[in-house]
Amino acid sequence: MTVKSNKGVILKAYPKGIPEVDKNFELTHRTIDIECLNLKENEFVLRNLYLSIDPYVRVTLHDPALNFMKHGKMISTGQVISGLGVSEIVKTNNPNYKVGDLVYGPIGWEEYSHIKSDDASVFSFMFVNKELLKDTPLSYHASFLRFGGLTSYTSLIDIGKPKEGETIYVSTAAGLTGQLVGQIAKIKGLRVVGSTGSDEKVDFLLNELKFDAAFNYKKVDLDKALSEYCPNGIDIYYDNVGGKTLEVALEHCNRFARVVACGMISQYNIETPEEGYGIKNLANIVVKSIVFQGFIALDYIGKDIEKEFEKDIIEWVKSGKIIYKETVIDGVENIAKAFVDMLNGKNIGKYVIKIADY
Amino acid sequence: MTVKSNKGVILKAYPKGIPEVDKNFELTHRTIDIECLNLKENEFVLRNLYLSIDPYVRVTLHDPALNFMKHGKMISTGQVISGLGVSEIVKTNNPNYKVGDLVYGPIGWEEYSHIKSDDASVFSFMFVNKELLKDTPLSYHASFLRFGGLTSYTSLIDIGKPKEGETIYVSTAAGLTGQLVGQIAKIKGLRVVGSTGSDEKVDFLLNELKFDAAFNYKKVDLDKALSEYCPNGIDIYYDNVGGKTLEVALEHCNRFARVVACGMISQYNIETPEEGYGIKNLANIVVKSIVFQGFIALDYIGKDIEKEFEKDIIEWVKSGKIIYKETVIDGVENIAKAFVDMLNGKNIGKYVIKIADY
């Protein structure tokens, strides 16, 4: 039988605010006949194995009629949602890929993805590093050893420019990015302060990741907390949230501070510019000679720092200098719930969906 | 007779909004007896010659009870206001300075300034460059050849990183900083677009400074104007104003754009954070990998780029590649009016006050 199940998750309705599983997503029970599928030039078919659950995906779900944030690949209602993951090539008409290759790139929230030629470049789909695979589970290659870890490492080193003895404040510190940034900053000799949204996560940051200080932002006045936990001011603010947190952090920044603009999760669920939080104290950037810089992980692909990342991260994980915490959840039918839970801050560590056995 | 007139301008009342001459400033007719004045260790007395009229001074006049912007040297009511200028040392108890030396630094809005030891460091008061003085009037040394020009040059080169063929948008383009930034960008081969507050200044930018495009921001919709004049988007936004202008410019920035945060004149007259303009679209910084960086000219003192600035600027002025337009106004009694006029955008080019003959 060549016809296979190809369950997938489509966008049912553009979310307003934080999405809800039943309202905004729909599981579809489609099939795919791989043998009979006719591939055009450069096309290929993926059997998806592990999918990374990332906040950026929320930005791709905005109603185009309302959306003001431009993002590379927007999803329309009725379309399968896209995310980053690891897959096996099962059919190919592309000279760069052969059947059996393991690749990392933008895949569908589905069992099999038919990649059209526009998306089939070697820039979009990278090979899984086989050397690293000897020492690490395949799930790590869906995010931690790729854009997930690369995001933390490159931006902290290249934009944050950490120096021993400095203070770094990390928001959403218990997420994948925050965890890694904090731990790398510890290795570099900084005072590491993190905020997160539950007492359980505070414990995790303090007791497992050994942050110097951590607090539950829902329970404190941020201004007072930063005065208490960053008594020498902030030299690096690693910003995953934007909005009010950014505004308060700017007041605590020292001269020549670096603000790494990694994400603005507080602004991802808004639909119109008017709903956005207005930052009123950017004059701090002028009077304190602050660098406030955005980036995406893709900016660093192919640069020397990508190689340095692979070398360092493997050594740190092997030697136990860095703890990487992930939760692997089974099945396409659980993607939407994992995504919504992550946006609601329920995860400790990284959510990865296991779509199929390898 | 050793007693001399020492007219000065004191702060009468903290301004709300743009200051008014009679309401906020007071001319005082004091005297000074230089011969009898007892100088403590490191102190000296300046005979002030030229004073630069700069927007940053507004930030130093905030009521400390209301002010939220921290600035190095705040002025209290009853105190003589401070600004940058050129002076002659007329009495000294400081081994670094001798009578007759010409220096540049933070002087009072007054005829003579008694510099106390806290302010008497060689870092605060630099010597006027005698080599440059052979080719240039002394008034140029009160701003253009010092922090005025240095501000434009260093920030454009170091933060803006201009590349041939790129587009730069400069706000308050007819001020000293804007003029120089635009002209240096032309020399570097960029498309230069400027905005300013009167048709007369638009003419000046287009016809004298040869900007590629210029417009009166009071007469246009900024979003439409930027679409029209920056058809390939903005690669460098040189921001002198902040607020709404910054918000609109961010929408027109290209990937990897650089935003040079030189000043936020639109935010200098506000007294509380609540009055500030809230920027709602900072997510552009994340998704477009934008660098948004502040600085003060002092950051570059003693670095190689300071020497490069002096070399280039003199060559450009001599060869006519750069036009520097200044208006020299006579007398301490006209300082407050010149300052208020500048804040109201009445100047074309740089206002410099001539306090005394040299």
Coordinates of N, CA, C and O in Angstrom, one line a residue, chain A residues 115-243:
Chain A
I115 N 8.0 19.5 -0.4 CA 8.7 20.8 -0.5 C 8.7 21.2 -2.0 O 9.3 20.5 -2.8
K116 N 8.2 22.4 -2.2 CA 8.1 22.9 -3.6 C 9.5 23.6 -3.9 O 10.3 23.9 -3.0
S117 N 9.7 23.9 -5.2 CA 11.1 24.3 -5.6 C 11.5 25.7 -5.0 O 12.7 25.9 -4.7
D118 N 10.5 26.5 -4.7 CA 10.9 27.8 -4.1 C 11.5 27.6 -2.7 O 12.4 28.5 -2.3
D119 N 11.1 26.6 -2.0 CA 11.7 26.4 -0.7 C 12.8 25.3 -0.6 O 13.3 25.0 0.5
A120 N 13.1 24.8 -1.8 CA 14.0 23.6 -1.8 C 15.5 23.9 -1.9 O 16.3 23.1 -2.3
S121 N 15.9 25.1 -1.5 CA 17.3 25.5 -1.6 C 18.1 24.9 -0.5 O 17.6 24.6 0.6
V122 N 19.4 24.8 -0.7 CA 20.3 24.3 0.4 C 20.4 25.3 1.5 O 20.9 25.0 2.6
F123 N 20.0 26.5 1.2 CA 20.0 27.5 2.3 C 18.8 27.3 3.3 O 19.0 27.5 4.5
S124 N 17.7 26.8 2.7 CA 16.6 26.5 3.6 C 16.7 25.2 4.3 O 16.4 25.1 5.5
F125 N 17.2 24.2 3.6 CA 17.3 22.9 4.3 C 18.8 22.5 4.4 O 19.5 22.2 3.4
M126 N 19.3 22.4 5.6 CA 20.7 22.1 5.9 C 20.7 20.6 6.4 O 19.8 20.1 6.9
F127 N 21.9 20.0 6.1 CA 22.0 18.6 6.5 C 22.3 18.6 8.0 O 23.0 19.4 8.6
V128 N 21.7 17.6 8.7 CA 22.0 17.3 10.1 C 23.5 16.9 10.1 O 24.0 16.1 9.3
N129 N 24.2 17.4 11.1 CA 25.6 17.1 11.3 C 25.8 15.7 11.9 O 25.5 15.4 13.0
K130 N 26.3 14.8 11.0 CA 26.4 13.4 11.4 C 27.4 13.2 12.5 O 27.3 12.3 13.3
E131 N 28.5 14.0 12.6 CA 29.5 13.9 13.7 C 28.8 14.2 15.0 O 29.0 13.4 15.9
L132 N 28.0 15.3 15.1 CA 27.3 15.6 16.3 C 26.3 14.5 16.7 O 26.0 14.3 17.9
L133 N 25.7 13.9 15.7 CA 24.6 12.9 15.9 C 25.1 11.7 16.7 O 24.4 11.0 17.4
K134 N 26.5 11.4 16.6 CA 27.0 10.3 17.3 C 26.8 10.5 18.8 O 26.7 9.5 19.6
D135 N 26.9 11.7 19.3 CA 26.9 12.0 20.7 C 25.6 12.6 21.2 O 25.4 12.8 22.4
T136 N 24.6 12.8 20.4 CA 23.4 13.5 20.8 C 22.2 12.9 20.2 O 22.2 12.4 19.1
P137 N 21.0 13.0 20.9 CA 19.8 12.4 20.3 C 19.3 13.3 19.2 O 19.6 14.5 19.1
L138 N 18.6 12.7 18.3 CA 18.1 13.4 17.1 C 17.2 14.6 17.4 O 17.2 15.7 16.7
S139 N 16.5 14.5 18.6 CA 15.6 15.7 18.9 C 16.4 16.9 19.2 O 15.9 18.0 18.9
Y140 N 17.7 16.8 19.6 CA 18.5 18.0 19.8 C 18.7 18.8 18.5 O 19.0 20.0 18.6
H141 N 18.7 18.0 17.4 CA 18.9 18.6 16.1 C 17.8 19.4 15.5 O 17.9 20.0 14.5
A142 N 16.6 19.3 16.2 CA 15.4 20.1 15.8 C 15.5 21.5 16.3 O 14.7 22.3 15.8
S143 N 16.3 21.8 17.2 CA 16.4 23.2 17.7 C 17.7 23.5 18.4 O 18.5 24.4 18.0
F144 N 18.0 22.8 19.5 CA 19.1 23.1 20.4 C 20.4 23.2 19.7 O 21.1 24.2 19.9
L145 N 20.7 22.2 18.8 CA 22.0 22.3 18.1 C 21.9 23.1 16.8 O 22.9 23.2 16.0
R146 N 20.7 23.6 16.5 CA 20.5 24.5 15.3 C 20.1 25.9 15.7 O 20.7 26.4 16.6
F147 N 19.0 26.4 15.2 CA 18.7 27.8 15.4 C 18.4 28.1 16.9 O 18.7 29.2 17.3
G148 N 17.9 27.1 17.6 CA 17.7 27.4 19.0 C 18.9 27.8 19.8 O 19.0 28.8 20.3
G149 N 19.9 26.9 19.7 CA 21.2 27.1 20.4 C 22.0 28.2 19.8 O 22.6 29.1 20.4
L150 N 21.9 28.2 18.4 CA 22.7 29.2 17.7 C 22.2 30.6 18.0 O 23.0 31.6 18.1
T151 N 20.9 30.8 18.2 CA 20.3 32.1 18.5 C 21.0 32.6 19.8 O 21.4 33.7 19.9
S152 N 21.0 31.7 20.8 CA 21.5 32.2 22.1 C 23.0 32.5 22.0 O 23.4 33.6 22.5
Y153 N 23.7 31.6 21.5 CA 25.2 31.7 21.4 C 25.7 32.9 20.6 O 26.4 33.7 21.1
T154 N 25.2 33.0 19.4 CA 25.7 34.0 18.5 C 25.3 35.4 19.0 O 26.1 36.3 19.0
S155 N 24.1 35.6 19.4 CA 23.6 36.9 19.8 C 24.3 37.3 21.1 O 24.7 38.5 21.3
L156 N 24.5 36.4 22.0 CA 25.1 36.8 23.3 C 26.6 37.2 23.0 O 27.0 38.2 23.5
I157 N 27.3 36.4 22.2 CA 28.7 36.7 22.0 C 28.8 37.9 21.1 O 29.6 38.9 21.4
D158 N 28.1 38.0 19.9 CA 28.3 39.0 18.9 C 27.7 40.3 19.3 O 28.3 41.4 19.1
I159 N 26.5 40.3 19.9 CA 25.8 41.6 20.2 C 26.1 41.9 21.7 O 26.4 43.0 22.1
G160 N 25.9 40.9 22.6 CA 26.0 41.1 24.0 C 27.5 41.4 24.4 O 27.7 42.2 25.4
K161 N 28.5 40.9 23.7 CA 29.9 41.1 24.1 C 30.1 41.0 25.6 O 30.5 41.9 26.2
P162 N 29.8 39.8 26.1 CA 29.9 39.6 27.6 C 31.4 39.7 28.1 O 32.3 39.2 27.5
K163 N 31.5 40.4 29.2 CA 32.8 40.6 29.8 C 32.7 40.1 31.3 O 31.8 40.4 32.0
E164 N 33.7 39.4 31.8 CA 33.8 38.9 33.1 C 33.4 40.0 34.1 O 33.9 41.2 34.0
G165 N 32.6 39.7 35.1 CA 32.3 40.6 36.1 C 31.0 41.5 35.8 O 30.5 42.2 36.7
E166 N 30.6 41.5 34.6 CA 29.4 42.3 34.2 C 28.1 41.6 34.7 O 28.1 40.4 35.1
T167 N 27.0 42.3 34.6 CA 25.7 41.8 35.0 C 24.9 41.6 33.8 O 24.7 42.6 33.0
I168 N 24.2 40.5 33.6 CA 23.3 40.3 32.5 C 21.9 40.0 33.1 O 21.8 39.2 34.1
Y169 N 20.9 40.6 32.6 CA 19.5 40.3 32.9 C 18.8 39.6 31.7 O 18.9 40.2 30.6
V170 N 18.2 38.5 32.0 CA 17.6 37.7 30.9 C 16.1 37.6 31.2 O 15.7 37.1 32.3
S171 N 15.2 38.0 30.3 CA 13.8 37.8 30.5 C 13.4 36.5 29.8 O 14.1 36.0 28.9
T172 N 12.2 35.9 30.2 CA 11.8 34.6 29.9 C 13.0 33.6 29.9 O 13.4 32.9 29.0
A173 N 13.6 33.6 31.1 CA 14.9 33.0 31.3 C 14.8 31.5 31.3 O 15.8 30.8 31.1
A174 N 13.6 30.9 31.5 CA 13.5 29.5 31.5 C 13.1 28.9 30.2 O 13.1 27.6 30.0
G175 N 13.0 29.7 29.2 CA 12.8 29.2 27.8 C 14.1 28.7 27.3 O 15.2 28.9 27.9
L176 N 14.1 28.0 26.1 CA 15.4 27.5 25.6 C 16.4 28.6 25.5 O 17.6 28.4 25.9
T177 N 16.0 29.7 24.8 CA 17.0 30.7 24.6 C 17.6 31.3 25.9 O 18.8 31.4 26.1
G178 N 16.7 31.6 26.8 CA 17.1 32.2 28.1 C 18.0 31.2 28.9 O 19.0 31.6 29.5
Q179 N 17.6 30.0 29.0 CA 18.4 28.9 29.6 C 19.8 28.9 29.2 O 20.8 29.0 29.9
L180 N 20.0 28.9 27.8 CA 21.3 28.8 27.3 C 22.1 30.1 27.5 O 23.3 30.1 27.8
V181 N 21.4 31.2 27.2 CA 22.1 32.5 27.4 C 22.6 32.7 28.8 O 23.8 33.0 29.0
G182 N 21.8 32.3 29.8 CA 22.2 32.4 31.2 C 23.4 31.5 31.5 O 24.3 31.9 32.1
Q183 N 23.3 30.3 31.0 CA 24.4 29.4 31.3 C 25.7 29.7 30.6 O 26.8 29.6 31.1
I184 N 25.6 30.2 29.4 CA 26.8 30.6 28.7 C 27.4 31.9 29.4 O 28.6 32.0 29.5
A185 N 26.5 32.8 29.8 CA 27.0 34.0 30.5 C 27.7 33.6 31.8 O 28.7 34.2 32.2
K186 N 27.2 32.5 32.5 CA 27.9 32.0 33.7 C 29.3 31.5 33.4 O 30.2 31.9 34.0
I187 N 29.4 30.8 32.3 CA 30.7 30.3 31.8 C 31.6 31.5 31.6 O 32.8 31.4 31.9
K188 N 31.1 32.6 31.1 CA 31.9 33.7 30.7 C 32.2 34.6 32.0 O 32.8 35.7 31.9
G189 N 31.7 34.2 33.1 CA 32.0 34.9 34.4 C 31.1 36.1 34.7 O 31.5 37.0 35.5
L190 N 29.9 36.1 34.2 CA 29.0 37.2 34.5 C 28.1 36.9 35.7 O 27.9 35.7 36.0
R191 N 27.5 38.0 36.3 CA 26.5 37.8 37.2 C 25.2 37.7 36.4 O 24.9 38.5 35.6
V192 N 24.5 36.5 36.6 CA 23.3 36.2 35.8 C 22.0 36.3 36.6 O 21.8 35.6 37.6
V193 N 21.1 37.2 36.1 CA 19.8 37.4 36.7 C 18.7 37.1 35.7 O 18.8 37.6 34.6
G194 N 17.8 36.3 36.1 CA 16.7 35.9 35.2 C 15.3 36.1 35.7 O 15.1 36.0 37.0
S195 N 14.4 36.4 34.9 CA 13.0 36.5 35.3 C 12.2 35.5 34.5 O 12.5 35.1 33.4
T196 N 11.1 34.9 35.2 CA 10.3 33.9 34.5 C 8.9 34.0 35.2 O 8.7 34.8 36.1
G197 N 8.0 33.1 34.8 CA 6.6 33.3 35.1 C 6.0 32.4 36.2 O 4.8 32.4 36.4
S198 N 6.8 31.5 36.8 CA 6.3 30.7 37.9 C 7.4 30.4 38.9 O 8.6 30.4 38.6
D199 N 6.9 30.0 40.1 CA 7.9 29.8 41.2 C 8.7 28.5 40.9 O 9.9 28.4 41.2
E200 N 8.0 27.5 40.2 CA 8.7 26.3 39.8 C 9.9 26.6 38.9 O 11.0 26.0 39.0
K201 N 9.7 27.5 37.9 CA 10.7 27.9 37.0 C 11.8 28.7 37.7 O 13.0 28.6 37.4
V202 N 11.5 29.5 38.7 CA 12.5 30.2 39.5 C 13.4 29.2 40.2 O 14.6 29.3 40.1
D203 N 12.8 28.2 40.8 CA 13.6 27.1 41.4 C 14.5 26.5 40.4 O 15.7 26.2 40.7
F204 N 14.0 26.2 39.2 CA 14.8 25.6 38.2 C 16.0 26.4 37.8 O 17.2 26.0 37.7
L205 N 15.8 27.7 37.7 CA 16.9 28.6 37.3 C 17.9 28.7 38.4 O 19.1 28.7 38.2
L206 N 17.4 28.8 39.7 CA 18.4 28.9 40.8 C 19.1 27.6 41.1 O 20.3 27.6 41.2
N207 N 18.4 26.5 41.2 CA 18.9 25.3 41.7 C 19.5 24.4 40.6 O 20.5 23.7 40.9
E208 N 18.9 24.4 39.4 CA 19.5 23.5 38.4 C 20.5 24.3 37.5 O 21.6 23.8 37.2
L209 N 20.1 25.5 37.1 CA 21.0 26.2 36.2 C 22.0 27.1 36.9 O 22.9 27.7 36.3
K210 N 21.8 27.3 38.2 CA 22.7 28.0 39.1 C 22.8 29.5 38.7 O 23.9 30.1 38.7
F211 N 21.7 30.1 38.3 CA 21.7 31.6 38.1 C 22.0 32.2 39.4 O 21.7 31.7 40.5
D212 N 22.6 33.4 39.4 CA 22.9 34.1 40.6 C 21.7 34.7 41.3 O 21.6 34.8 42.5
A213 N 20.7 35.0 40.5 CA 19.4 35.5 41.0 C 18.3 35.2 40.0 O 18.6 35.2 38.8
A214 N 17.1 34.9 40.5 CA 16.0 34.7 39.6 C 14.7 35.1 40.4 O 14.6 35.0 41.6
F215 N 13.7 35.6 39.6 CA 12.5 36.0 40.3 C 11.3 35.8 39.4 O 11.4 35.7 38.1
N216 N 10.1 35.6 40.0 CA 8.8 35.4 39.3 C 8.3 36.8 39.0 O 7.8 37.5 39.9
Y217 N 8.3 37.2 37.7 CA 7.9 38.6 37.4 C 6.5 38.9 37.7 O 6.1 40.1 37.8
K218 N 5.7 37.8 37.9 CA 4.2 38.1 38.2 C 4.1 38.5 39.7 O 3.0 39.0 40.0
K219 N 5.1 38.3 40.5 CA 4.9 38.5 41.9 C 5.7 39.7 42.4 O 5.7 40.0 43.6
V220 N 6.5 40.4 41.5 CA 7.3 41.5 42.0 C 7.0 42.8 41.3 O 6.4 42.7 40.2
D221 N 7.5 43.9 41.8 CA 7.6 45.1 41.1 C 8.9 45.1 40.3 O 10.0 45.0 41.0
L222 N 8.9 45.1 39.0 CA 10.1 44.8 38.2 C 11.2 45.8 38.6 O 12.4 45.5 38.7
D223 N 10.8 47.1 38.7 CA 11.8 48.1 39.0 C 12.5 47.8 40.3 O 13.8 47.9 40.4
K224 N 11.8 47.5 41.3 CA 12.4 47.2 42.6 C 13.2 45.9 42.5 O 14.3 45.8 43.1
A225 N 12.7 44.9 41.8 CA 13.5 43.6 41.7 C 14.8 43.9 41.0 O 15.8 43.3 41.4
L226 N 14.8 44.7 40.0 CA 16.1 44.9 39.3 C 17.0 45.7 40.1 O 18.3 45.5 40.1
S227 N 16.5 46.7 40.9 CA 17.4 47.4 41.9 C 18.0 46.4 42.9 O 19.2 46.5 43.2
E228 N 17.2 45.4 43.3 CA 17.7 44.5 44.3 C 18.7 43.5 43.7 O 19.8 43.2 44.3
Y229 N 18.3 42.9 42.6 CA 19.1 41.8 42.0 C 20.3 42.3 41.1 O 21.2 41.5 40.8
C230 N 20.2 43.5 40.6 CA 21.3 44.0 39.8 C 21.8 45.3 40.4 O 21.6 46.4 39.9
P231 N 22.4 45.2 41.6 CA 22.8 46.4 42.3 C 23.8 47.2 41.6 O 23.9 48.4 41.8
N232 N 24.6 46.6 40.7 CA 25.5 47.4 39.9 C 25.0 47.8 38.5 O 25.8 48.1 37.6
G233 N 23.7 47.7 38.4 CA 23.1 48.0 37.1 C 23.2 46.9 36.1 O 23.8 45.8 36.4
I234 N 22.6 47.0 34.9 CA 22.6 46.0 33.9 C 23.6 46.4 32.8 O 23.6 47.5 32.3
D235 N 24.5 45.4 32.4 CA 25.4 45.7 31.3 C 24.9 45.0 30.0 O 25.2 45.5 29.0
I236 N 24.2 43.9 30.2 CA 23.6 43.3 29.0 C 22.1 42.9 29.4 O 21.9 42.3 30.4
Y237 N 21.2 43.5 28.6 CA 19.8 43.0 28.8 C 19.5 42.1 27.6 O 19.5 42.6 26.5
Y238 N 19.2 40.8 27.9 CA 18.8 39.9 26.9 C 17.3 39.9 26.8 O 16.6 39.3 27.7
D239 N 16.7 40.5 25.8 CA 15.3 40.8 25.8 C 14.6 39.8 24.9 O 14.7 39.8 23.7
N240 N 13.7 39.0 25.5 CA 12.8 38.1 24.8 C 11.4 38.6 24.8 O 10.6 38.0 24.1
V241 N 11.1 39.7 25.5 CA 9.7 40.1 25.6 C 9.3 41.4 25.1 O 8.2 41.6 24.7
G242 N 10.2 42.4 25.1 CA 9.8 43.8 24.7 C 8.9 44.4 25.7 O 8.8 44.0 26.9
G243 N 8.2 45.4 25.2 CA 7.1 46.1 26.0 C 7.6 46.7 27.3 O 8.7 47.2 27.4

